[in-house]
Short mmCIF file of N, CA, C and O in Angstrom, two decimals:
data_model
loop_
_atom_site.label_atom_id
_atom_site.label_comp_id
_atom_site.label_asym_id
_atom_site.label_seq_id
_atom_site.Cartn_x
_atom_site.Cartn_y
_atom_site.Cartn_z
N ASP A 1 0.85 -1.17 0.00
CA ASP A 1 0.00 0.00 0.00
C ASP A 1 0.89 1.24 0.00
O ASP A 1 1.41 1.64 1.02
N TYR A 2 1.10 1.82 -1.17
CA TYR A 2 1.99 2.97 -1.31
C TYR A 2 1.33 4.29 -0.93
O TYR A 2 2.01 5.25 -0.60
N LYS A 3 0.02 4.35 -0.98
CA LYS A 3 -0.66 5.62 -0.73
C LYS A 3 -0.59 6.02 0.75
O LYS A 3 -0.36 7.18 1.06
N ALA A 4 -0.79 5.07 1.64
CA ALA A 4 -0.76 5.36 3.07
C ALA A 4 -0.19 4.15 3.82
O ALA A 4 -0.89 3.46 4.55
N PRO A 5 1.11 3.88 3.65
CA PRO A 5 1.68 2.70 4.30
C PRO A 5 1.75 2.86 5.81
O PRO A 5 1.87 3.97 6.32
N THR A 6 1.64 1.74 6.50
CA THR A 6 1.80 1.72 7.95
C THR A 6 2.79 0.61 8.30
O THR A 6 3.03 -0.30 7.49
N LEU A 7 3.35 0.69 9.49
CA LEU A 7 4.27 -0.36 9.93
C LEU A 7 3.58 -1.71 10.05
O LEU A 7 4.18 -2.75 9.82
N GLU A 8 2.30 -1.70 10.38
CA GLU A 8 1.57 -2.95 10.55
C GLU A 8 1.19 -3.57 9.19
O GLU A 8 1.28 -4.78 8.99
N ARG A 9 0.71 -2.76 8.28
CA ARG A 9 0.16 -3.27 7.02
C ARG A 9 1.23 -3.51 5.95
O ARG A 9 1.17 -4.48 5.21
N SER A 10 2.18 -2.60 5.85
CA SER A 10 3.20 -2.71 4.79
C SER A 10 4.51 -2.08 5.27
O SER A 10 4.91 -1.02 4.80
N PRO A 11 5.18 -2.75 6.22
CA PRO A 11 6.40 -2.16 6.80
C PRO A 11 7.50 -1.93 5.77
O PRO A 11 8.23 -0.94 5.87
N GLU A 12 7.61 -2.79 4.76
CA GLU A 12 8.67 -2.60 3.77
C GLU A 12 8.45 -1.33 2.96
O GLU A 12 9.38 -0.57 2.68
N VAL A 13 7.21 -1.05 2.63
CA VAL A 13 6.88 0.18 1.89
C VAL A 13 7.10 1.39 2.79
O VAL A 13 7.67 2.40 2.37
N TYR A 14 6.64 1.29 4.02
CA TYR A 14 6.79 2.39 4.98
C TYR A 14 8.25 2.80 5.11
O TYR A 14 8.59 3.98 5.01
N HIS A 15 9.14 1.82 5.33
CA HIS A 15 10.55 2.13 5.54
C HIS A 15 11.24 2.62 4.28
O HIS A 15 12.08 3.53 4.34
N VAL A 16 10.92 2.05 3.14
CA VAL A 16 11.54 2.51 1.88
C VAL A 16 11.13 3.94 1.58
O VAL A 16 11.97 4.79 1.24
N LEU A 17 9.85 4.26 1.72
CA LEU A 17 9.40 5.63 1.46
C LEU A 17 10.00 6.61 2.47
O LEU A 17 10.36 7.74 2.10
N ALA A 18 10.12 6.20 3.72
CA ALA A 18 10.72 7.07 4.73
C ALA A 18 12.18 7.35 4.39
O ALA A 18 12.65 8.50 4.52
N GLU A 19 12.91 6.35 3.95
CA GLU A 19 14.31 6.55 3.58
C GLU A 19 14.44 7.41 2.33
O GLU A 19 15.33 8.27 2.24
N MET A 20 13.53 7.23 1.38
CA MET A 20 13.54 8.08 0.19
C MET A 20 13.27 9.54 0.57
O MET A 20 13.90 10.45 0.02
N ASP A 21 12.37 9.76 1.51
CA ASP A 21 12.11 11.12 1.99
C ASP A 21 13.34 11.69 2.69
O ASP A 21 13.64 12.87 2.56
N ARG A 22 14.05 10.85 3.42
CA ARG A 22 15.20 11.30 4.19
C ARG A 22 16.38 11.68 3.30
O ARG A 22 16.99 12.73 3.47
N VAL A 23 16.70 10.83 2.31
CA VAL A 23 17.91 11.05 1.52
C VAL A 23 17.64 11.60 0.12
O VAL A 23 18.56 12.04 -0.56
N GLY A 24 16.40 11.53 -0.32
CA GLY A 24 16.08 11.94 -1.69
C GLY A 24 16.18 10.74 -2.63
O GLY A 24 16.66 9.67 -2.26
N CYS A 25 15.72 10.96 -3.82
CA CYS A 25 15.71 9.86 -4.79
C CYS A 25 15.84 10.45 -6.20
O CYS A 25 15.00 11.24 -6.62
N ASP A 26 16.90 10.08 -6.89
CA ASP A 26 17.09 10.55 -8.27
C ASP A 26 16.27 9.73 -9.25
O ASP A 26 15.82 10.23 -10.27
N MET A 27 16.12 8.45 -8.96
CA MET A 27 15.40 7.58 -9.88
C MET A 27 14.93 6.35 -9.12
O MET A 27 15.65 5.82 -8.28
N CYS A 28 13.74 5.90 -9.43
CA CYS A 28 13.21 4.68 -8.86
C CYS A 28 12.99 3.70 -10.00
O CYS A 28 12.36 4.04 -11.00
N VAL A 29 13.51 2.50 -9.85
CA VAL A 29 13.43 1.50 -10.92
C VAL A 29 12.56 0.35 -10.45
O VAL A 29 12.76 -0.20 -9.36
N ASP A 30 11.60 -0.01 -11.26
CA ASP A 30 10.71 -1.13 -10.97
C ASP A 30 11.06 -2.25 -11.94
O ASP A 30 10.69 -2.23 -13.11
N VAL A 31 11.84 -3.23 -11.46
CA VAL A 31 12.26 -4.36 -12.29
C VAL A 31 11.26 -5.49 -12.10
O VAL A 31 10.93 -5.84 -10.97
N HIS A 32 10.77 -6.03 -13.20
CA HIS A 32 9.72 -7.05 -13.14
C HIS A 32 10.15 -8.37 -13.73
O HIS A 32 10.91 -8.43 -14.68
N GLY A 33 9.62 -9.41 -13.16
CA GLY A 33 9.53 -10.73 -13.75
C GLY A 33 8.04 -11.04 -13.63
O GLY A 33 7.45 -10.84 -12.58
N ASP A 34 7.42 -11.44 -14.69
CA ASP A 34 5.96 -11.59 -14.69
C ASP A 34 5.59 -13.00 -15.13
O ASP A 34 6.17 -13.53 -16.07
N GLU A 35 4.61 -13.59 -14.45
CA GLU A 35 4.17 -14.94 -14.79
C GLU A 35 3.62 -15.02 -16.21
O GLU A 35 3.74 -16.03 -16.89
N ALA A 36 3.00 -13.94 -16.67
CA ALA A 36 2.38 -13.94 -18.00
C ALA A 36 3.38 -13.63 -19.11
O ALA A 36 3.12 -13.91 -20.28
N LEU A 37 4.52 -13.04 -18.76
CA LEU A 37 5.56 -12.71 -19.74
C LEU A 37 6.85 -13.39 -19.32
O LEU A 37 7.33 -13.15 -18.20
N PRO A 38 7.44 -14.20 -20.16
CA PRO A 38 8.65 -14.93 -19.76
C PRO A 38 9.92 -14.10 -19.89
O PRO A 38 10.91 -14.53 -20.47
N TYR A 39 9.89 -12.88 -19.37
CA TYR A 39 11.01 -11.96 -19.50
C TYR A 39 11.21 -11.20 -18.20
O TYR A 39 10.29 -11.04 -17.41
N ASN A 40 12.42 -10.68 -18.01
CA ASN A 40 12.70 -9.70 -16.96
C ASN A 40 12.83 -8.35 -17.64
O ASN A 40 13.52 -8.24 -18.66
N PHE A 41 12.20 -7.33 -17.08
CA PHE A 41 12.12 -6.04 -17.75
C PHE A 41 11.84 -4.92 -16.76
O PHE A 41 11.47 -5.17 -15.62
N LEU A 42 12.01 -3.68 -17.23
CA LEU A 42 11.67 -2.51 -16.42
C LEU A 42 10.22 -2.12 -16.66
O LEU A 42 9.75 -2.16 -17.79
N SER A 43 9.55 -1.75 -15.60
CA SER A 43 8.30 -1.03 -15.73
C SER A 43 8.69 0.41 -15.47
O SER A 43 8.94 0.82 -14.34
N GLY A 44 8.85 1.16 -16.53
CA GLY A 44 9.50 2.46 -16.47
C GLY A 44 8.67 3.57 -15.85
O GLY A 44 7.56 3.38 -15.37
N SER A 45 9.22 4.75 -15.92
CA SER A 45 8.64 5.93 -15.29
C SER A 45 8.15 6.94 -16.31
O SER A 45 7.88 8.09 -15.98
N GLU A 46 8.01 6.51 -17.56
CA GLU A 46 7.69 7.44 -18.65
C GLU A 46 6.39 8.21 -18.43
O GLU A 46 6.22 9.32 -18.94
N GLY A 47 5.43 7.66 -17.71
CA GLY A 47 4.15 8.30 -17.52
C GLY A 47 4.08 9.30 -16.38
O GLY A 47 3.06 9.94 -16.16
N LEU A 48 5.19 9.46 -15.63
CA LEU A 48 5.20 10.39 -14.50
C LEU A 48 5.18 11.84 -14.96
O LEU A 48 5.74 12.16 -16.01
N PRO A 49 4.57 12.71 -14.17
CA PRO A 49 4.55 14.13 -14.54
C PRO A 49 5.95 14.73 -14.65
O PRO A 49 6.16 15.68 -15.40
N ILE A 50 6.93 14.18 -13.93
CA ILE A 50 8.28 14.75 -13.95
C ILE A 50 9.18 14.10 -15.00
O ILE A 50 10.37 14.42 -15.08
N TRP A 51 8.65 13.19 -15.82
CA TRP A 51 9.47 12.51 -16.83
C TRP A 51 10.04 13.53 -17.80
O TRP A 51 9.37 14.46 -18.22
N GLY A 52 11.30 13.35 -18.13
CA GLY A 52 11.95 14.25 -19.08
C GLY A 52 13.29 13.67 -19.50
O GLY A 52 13.60 12.50 -19.24
N ASP A 53 14.10 14.48 -20.14
CA ASP A 53 15.38 14.02 -20.68
C ASP A 53 16.30 13.44 -19.62
O ASP A 53 16.98 12.43 -19.85
N ARG A 54 16.36 14.07 -18.44
CA ARG A 54 17.26 13.59 -17.38
C ARG A 54 16.86 12.21 -16.90
O ARG A 54 17.70 11.31 -16.79
N LEU A 55 15.57 12.00 -16.61
CA LEU A 55 15.13 10.68 -16.15
C LEU A 55 15.25 9.64 -17.26
O LEU A 55 15.58 8.48 -16.99
N LYS A 56 15.01 10.03 -18.49
CA LYS A 56 15.18 9.10 -19.60
C LYS A 56 16.63 8.64 -19.69
O LYS A 56 16.91 7.45 -19.85
N LEU A 57 17.57 9.57 -19.56
CA LEU A 57 18.98 9.21 -19.60
C LEU A 57 19.34 8.27 -18.45
O LEU A 57 20.03 7.26 -18.65
N LEU A 58 18.87 8.57 -17.24
CA LEU A 58 19.15 7.70 -16.09
C LEU A 58 18.57 6.31 -16.31
O LEU A 58 19.24 5.30 -16.07
N GLN A 59 17.33 6.23 -16.77
CA GLN A 59 16.70 4.93 -16.98
C GLN A 59 17.40 4.15 -18.11
O GLN A 59 17.64 2.95 -17.97
N ASP A 60 17.72 4.81 -19.19
CA ASP A 60 18.40 4.14 -20.30
C ASP A 60 19.79 3.65 -19.88
O ASP A 60 20.20 2.54 -20.25
N THR A 61 20.51 4.46 -19.11
CA THR A 61 21.83 4.08 -18.63
C THR A 61 21.74 2.86 -17.73
O THR A 61 22.52 1.90 -17.85
N PHE A 62 20.77 2.87 -16.81
CA PHE A 62 20.57 1.73 -15.93
C PHE A 62 20.22 0.49 -16.74
O PHE A 62 20.79 -0.59 -16.54
N SER A 63 19.28 0.61 -17.66
CA SER A 63 18.84 -0.52 -18.47
C SER A 63 20.00 -1.11 -19.27
O SER A 63 20.18 -2.34 -19.33
N ASP A 64 20.80 -0.26 -19.89
CA ASP A 64 21.94 -0.75 -20.67
C ASP A 64 22.94 -1.49 -19.79
O ASP A 64 23.45 -2.55 -20.17
N ALA A 65 23.22 -0.95 -18.61
CA ALA A 65 24.15 -1.61 -17.69
C ALA A 65 23.59 -2.93 -17.17
O ALA A 65 24.32 -3.93 -17.06
N PHE A 66 22.29 -2.97 -16.89
CA PHE A 66 21.66 -4.19 -16.39
C PHE A 66 21.69 -5.28 -17.47
O PHE A 66 21.94 -6.44 -17.18
N LYS A 67 21.46 -4.90 -18.72
CA LYS A 67 21.53 -5.88 -19.82
C LYS A 67 22.92 -6.49 -19.93
O LYS A 67 23.05 -7.68 -20.20
N LYS A 68 23.95 -5.68 -19.72
CA LYS A 68 25.31 -6.20 -19.77
C LYS A 68 25.62 -7.11 -18.59
O LYS A 68 26.39 -8.07 -18.71
N ALA A 69 25.03 -6.81 -17.44
CA ALA A 69 25.32 -7.55 -16.21
C ALA A 69 24.50 -8.82 -16.05
O ALA A 69 24.92 -9.74 -15.36
N SER A 70 23.32 -8.88 -16.67
CA SER A 70 22.42 -10.01 -16.46
C SER A 70 21.92 -10.56 -17.79
O SER A 70 21.23 -9.85 -18.53
N PRO A 71 22.20 -11.83 -18.06
CA PRO A 71 21.70 -12.42 -19.30
C PRO A 71 20.17 -12.59 -19.31
O PRO A 71 19.59 -12.81 -20.37
N ASP A 72 19.55 -12.48 -18.16
CA ASP A 72 18.09 -12.65 -18.07
C ASP A 72 17.32 -11.36 -18.32
O ASP A 72 16.11 -11.38 -18.50
N PHE A 73 18.00 -10.23 -18.30
CA PHE A 73 17.32 -8.94 -18.44
C PHE A 73 17.32 -8.50 -19.90
O PHE A 73 18.31 -8.65 -20.61
N GLN A 74 16.20 -7.93 -20.33
CA GLN A 74 16.08 -7.42 -21.69
C GLN A 74 15.13 -6.24 -21.69
O GLN A 74 14.44 -5.99 -20.72
N SER A 75 15.08 -5.50 -22.80
CA SER A 75 14.21 -4.33 -22.87
C SER A 75 13.27 -4.34 -24.08
O SER A 75 12.59 -3.36 -24.34
N GLU A 76 13.22 -5.46 -24.78
CA GLU A 76 12.33 -5.52 -25.95
C GLU A 76 10.88 -5.82 -25.55
O GLU A 76 9.95 -5.27 -26.13
N TYR A 77 10.70 -6.68 -24.56
CA TYR A 77 9.35 -7.09 -24.14
C TYR A 77 9.09 -6.60 -22.72
O TYR A 77 9.98 -6.58 -21.89
N GLY A 78 7.83 -6.22 -22.45
CA GLY A 78 7.44 -5.79 -21.12
C GLY A 78 6.05 -5.21 -21.16
O GLY A 78 5.29 -5.44 -22.09
N TYR A 79 5.70 -4.46 -20.12
CA TYR A 79 4.41 -3.81 -20.07
C TYR A 79 4.37 -2.66 -21.07
O TYR A 79 5.41 -2.11 -21.45
N ASP A 80 3.18 -2.26 -21.47
CA ASP A 80 3.04 -1.08 -22.33
C ASP A 80 3.57 0.15 -21.60
O ASP A 80 3.39 0.29 -20.38
N VAL A 81 4.20 1.03 -22.34
CA VAL A 81 4.74 2.27 -21.76
C VAL A 81 3.62 3.29 -21.64
O VAL A 81 2.87 3.53 -22.59
N ASP A 82 3.49 3.88 -20.45
CA ASP A 82 2.49 4.92 -20.22
C ASP A 82 2.83 6.16 -21.04
O ASP A 82 3.98 6.58 -21.08
N PRO A 83 1.82 6.79 -21.65
CA PRO A 83 2.08 8.08 -22.30
C PRO A 83 2.50 9.11 -21.26
O PRO A 83 2.19 8.98 -20.07
N PRO A 84 3.21 10.16 -21.68
CA PRO A 84 3.64 11.19 -20.73
C PRO A 84 2.48 11.72 -19.87
O PRO A 84 1.40 11.99 -20.37
N ASN A 85 2.74 11.79 -18.57
CA ASN A 85 1.81 12.35 -17.59
C ASN A 85 0.51 11.55 -17.44
O ASN A 85 -0.50 12.08 -17.00
N GLU A 86 0.54 10.27 -17.80
CA GLU A 86 -0.67 9.44 -17.68
C GLU A 86 -0.47 8.19 -16.82
O GLU A 86 -1.27 7.26 -16.89
N ALA A 87 0.56 8.15 -16.00
CA ALA A 87 0.80 7.01 -15.13
C ALA A 87 -0.27 6.94 -14.03
O ALA A 87 -0.76 7.95 -13.57
N ASN A 88 -0.62 5.72 -13.65
CA ASN A 88 -1.52 5.51 -12.52
C ASN A 88 -0.68 5.63 -11.26
O ASN A 88 0.10 4.74 -10.95
N LEU A 89 -0.84 6.71 -10.53
CA LEU A 89 -0.02 6.97 -9.36
C LEU A 89 -0.67 6.52 -8.06
O LEU A 89 -0.15 6.79 -6.98
N SER A 90 -1.77 5.80 -8.14
CA SER A 90 -2.42 5.34 -6.90
C SER A 90 -1.92 3.98 -6.49
O SER A 90 -1.30 3.27 -7.19
#
């Protein structure tokens, strides 16, 4: 529960968000393995209101490095990319 995490209901979310608030966050990466898709991939941040050239560069750099480091990671298949400013933030 990202909207209103509590220590009782979702302690991992609570602590991660608290640490992000404390130190800041340049980029958040959501790496997926999905039962319906036999691939490992990023669920990117393209639909966020703050998406732009800087975040695209960070995400592309991370993705390129991850592909070199892991034979299981790829960027051809994954979830549909959200149009700019249309991500579901709930």
